[in-house]
């Protein structure tokens, strides 16, 4: 039985709100360049070579952050992993996970005047328990992909 290689990158975020807010700032191009390093993830957005935005998500923003960058023989430092993704799709996913974020739910409860002390013990349709979500988000990059034409 072959042993599985560990993923190149794995990060767990307990709150998606700061990630969403930082990435939303560079949401002016359909695709972003992503660079994974041992210090964090760098997202670069470029609009027709006229405007460029950079968001850096440091490893300290995540509950757990593990990088296993491939090393070539003779290299001291591993080369960072680079790829492109559609930022809009990532932002939508972060927004969905943010809907069950603890800070978001607490803020929503304070703003909702319909809620009463009598009804607070009942979980609503979008509670973590009802949705089956733990409120965490895991980023995983198992191996370098093959570029399609």
JSON list of N, CA and C in Angstrom, two decimals, residues 99-101 123-135:
[
{"chain": "A", "resi": 99, "resn": "UNK", "atom": "N", "xyz": [-21.76, 33.29, 7.58]},
{"chain": "A", "resi": 99, "resn": "UNK", "atom": "CA", "xyz": [-23.14, 33.38, 8.06]},
{"chain": "A", "resi": 99, "resn": "UNK", "atom": "C", "xyz": [-23.32, 32.62, 9.36]},
{"chain": "A", "resi": 100, "resn": "UNK", "atom": "N", "xyz": [-22.47, 31.64, 9.62]},
{"chain": "A", "resi": 100, "resn": "UNK", "atom": "CA", "xyz": [-22.57, 30.88, 10.86]},
{"chain": "A", "resi": 100, "resn": "UNK", "atom": "C", "xyz": [-21.44, 31.24, 11.82]},
{"chain": "A", "resi": 101, "resn": "UNK", "atom": "N", "xyz": [-20.72, 32.29, 11.51]},
{"chain": "A", "resi": 101, "resn": "UNK", "atom": "CA", "xyz": [-19.63, 32.74, 12.36]},
{"chain": "A", "resi": 101, "resn": "UNK", "atom": "C", "xyz": [-20.19, 33.20, 13.70]},
{"chain": "A", "resi": 123, "resn": "UNK", "atom": "N", "xyz": [-33.24, 27.04, 18.41]},
{"chain": "A", "resi": 123, "resn": "UNK", "atom": "CA", "xyz": [-32.30, 27.33, 17.32]},
{"chain": "A", "resi": 123, "resn": "UNK", "atom": "C", "xyz": [-33.08, 27.74, 16.07]},
{"chain": "A", "resi": 124, "resn": "UNK", "atom": "N", "xyz": [-32.52, 28.70, 15.35]},
{"chain": "A", "resi": 124, "resn": "UNK", "atom": "CA", "xyz": [-33.18, 29.11, 14.11]},
{"chain": "A", "resi": 124, "resn": "UNK", "atom": "C", "xyz": [-32.73, 28.19, 12.96]},
{"chain": "A", "resi": 125, "resn": "UNK", "atom": "N", "xyz": [-33.30, 28.41, 11.79]},
{"chain": "A", "resi": 125, "resn": "UNK", "atom": "CA", "xyz": [-33.03, 27.53, 10.64]},
{"chain": "A", "resi": 125, "resn": "UNK", "atom": "C", "xyz": [-31.59, 27.60, 10.17]},
{"chain": "A", "resi": 126, "resn": "UNK", "atom": "N", "xyz": [-30.87, 28.68, 10.53]},
{"chain": "A", "resi": 126, "resn": "UNK", "atom": "CA", "xyz": [-29.50, 28.86, 10.07]},
{"chain": "A", "resi": 126, "resn": "UNK", "atom": "C", "xyz": [-28.48, 28.71, 11.20]},
{"chain": "A", "resi": 127, "resn": "UNK", "atom": "N", "xyz": [-28.84, 27.99, 12.23]},
{"chain": "A", "resi": 127, "resn": "UNK", "atom": "CA", "xyz": [-27.89, 27.76, 13.32]},
{"chain": "A", "resi": 127, "resn": "UNK", "atom": "C", "xyz": [-26.86, 26.72, 12.89]},
{"chain": "A", "resi": 128, "resn": "UNK", "atom": "N", "xyz": [-25.73, 26.71, 13.58]},
{"chain": "A", "resi": 128, "resn": "UNK", "atom": "CA", "xyz": [-24.69, 25.72, 13.28]},
{"chain": "A", "resi": 128, "resn": "UNK", "atom": "C", "xyz": [-25.23, 24.30, 13.38]},
{"chain": "A", "resi": 129, "resn": "UNK", "atom": "N", "xyz": [-26.05, 24.08, 14.39]},
{"chain": "A", "resi": 129, "resn": "UNK", "atom": "CA", "xyz": [-26.59, 22.74, 14.61]},
{"chain": "A", "resi": 129, "resn": "UNK", "atom": "C", "xyz": [-27.51, 22.33, 13.46]},
{"chain": "A", "resi": 130, "resn": "UNK", "atom": "N", "xyz": [-28.39, 23.22, 13.03]},
{"chain": "A", "resi": 130, "resn": "UNK", "atom": "CA", "xyz": [-29.33, 22.90, 11.95]},
{"chain": "A", "resi": 130, "resn": "UNK", "atom": "C", "xyz": [-28.61, 22.69, 10.62]},
{"chain": "A", "resi": 131, "resn": "UNK", "atom": "N", "xyz": [-27.59, 23.47, 10.36]},
{"chain": "A", "resi": 131, "resn": "UNK", "atom": "CA", "xyz": [-26.86, 23.36, 9.09]},
{"chain": "A", "resi": 131, "resn": "UNK", "atom": "C", "xyz": [-25.81, 22.26, 9.11]},
{"chain": "A", "resi": 132, "resn": "UNK", "atom": "N", "xyz": [-25.46, 21.78, 10.29]},
{"chain": "A", "resi": 132, "resn": "UNK", "atom": "CA", "xyz": [-24.44, 20.75, 10.39]},
{"chain": "A", "resi": 132, "resn": "UNK", "atom": "C", "xyz": [-23.03, 21.29, 10.16]},
{"chain": "A", "resi": 133, "resn": "UNK", "atom": "N", "xyz": [-22.83, 22.57, 10.44]},
{"chain": "A", "resi": 133, "resn": "UNK", "atom": "CA", "xyz": [-21.52, 23.20, 10.24]},
{"chain": "A", "resi": 133, "resn": "UNK", "atom": "C", "xyz": [-20.86, 23.47, 11.58]},
{"chain": "A", "resi": 134, "resn": "UNK", "atom": "N", "xyz": [-19.57, 23.34, 11.60]},
{"chain": "A", "resi": 134, "resn": "UNK", "atom": "CA", "xyz": [-18.83, 23.59, 12.83]},
{"chain": "A", "resi": 134, "resn": "UNK", "atom": "C", "xyz": [-18.41, 25.04, 12.95]},
{"chain": "A", "resi": 135, "resn": "UNK", "atom": "N", "xyz": [-18.59, 25.85, 11.91]},
{"chain": "A", "resi": 135, "resn": "UNK", "atom": "CA", "xyz": [-18.20, 27.25, 11.96]},
{"chain": "A", "resi": 135, "resn": "UNK", "atom": "C", "xyz": [-16.75, 27.48, 11.60]}
]
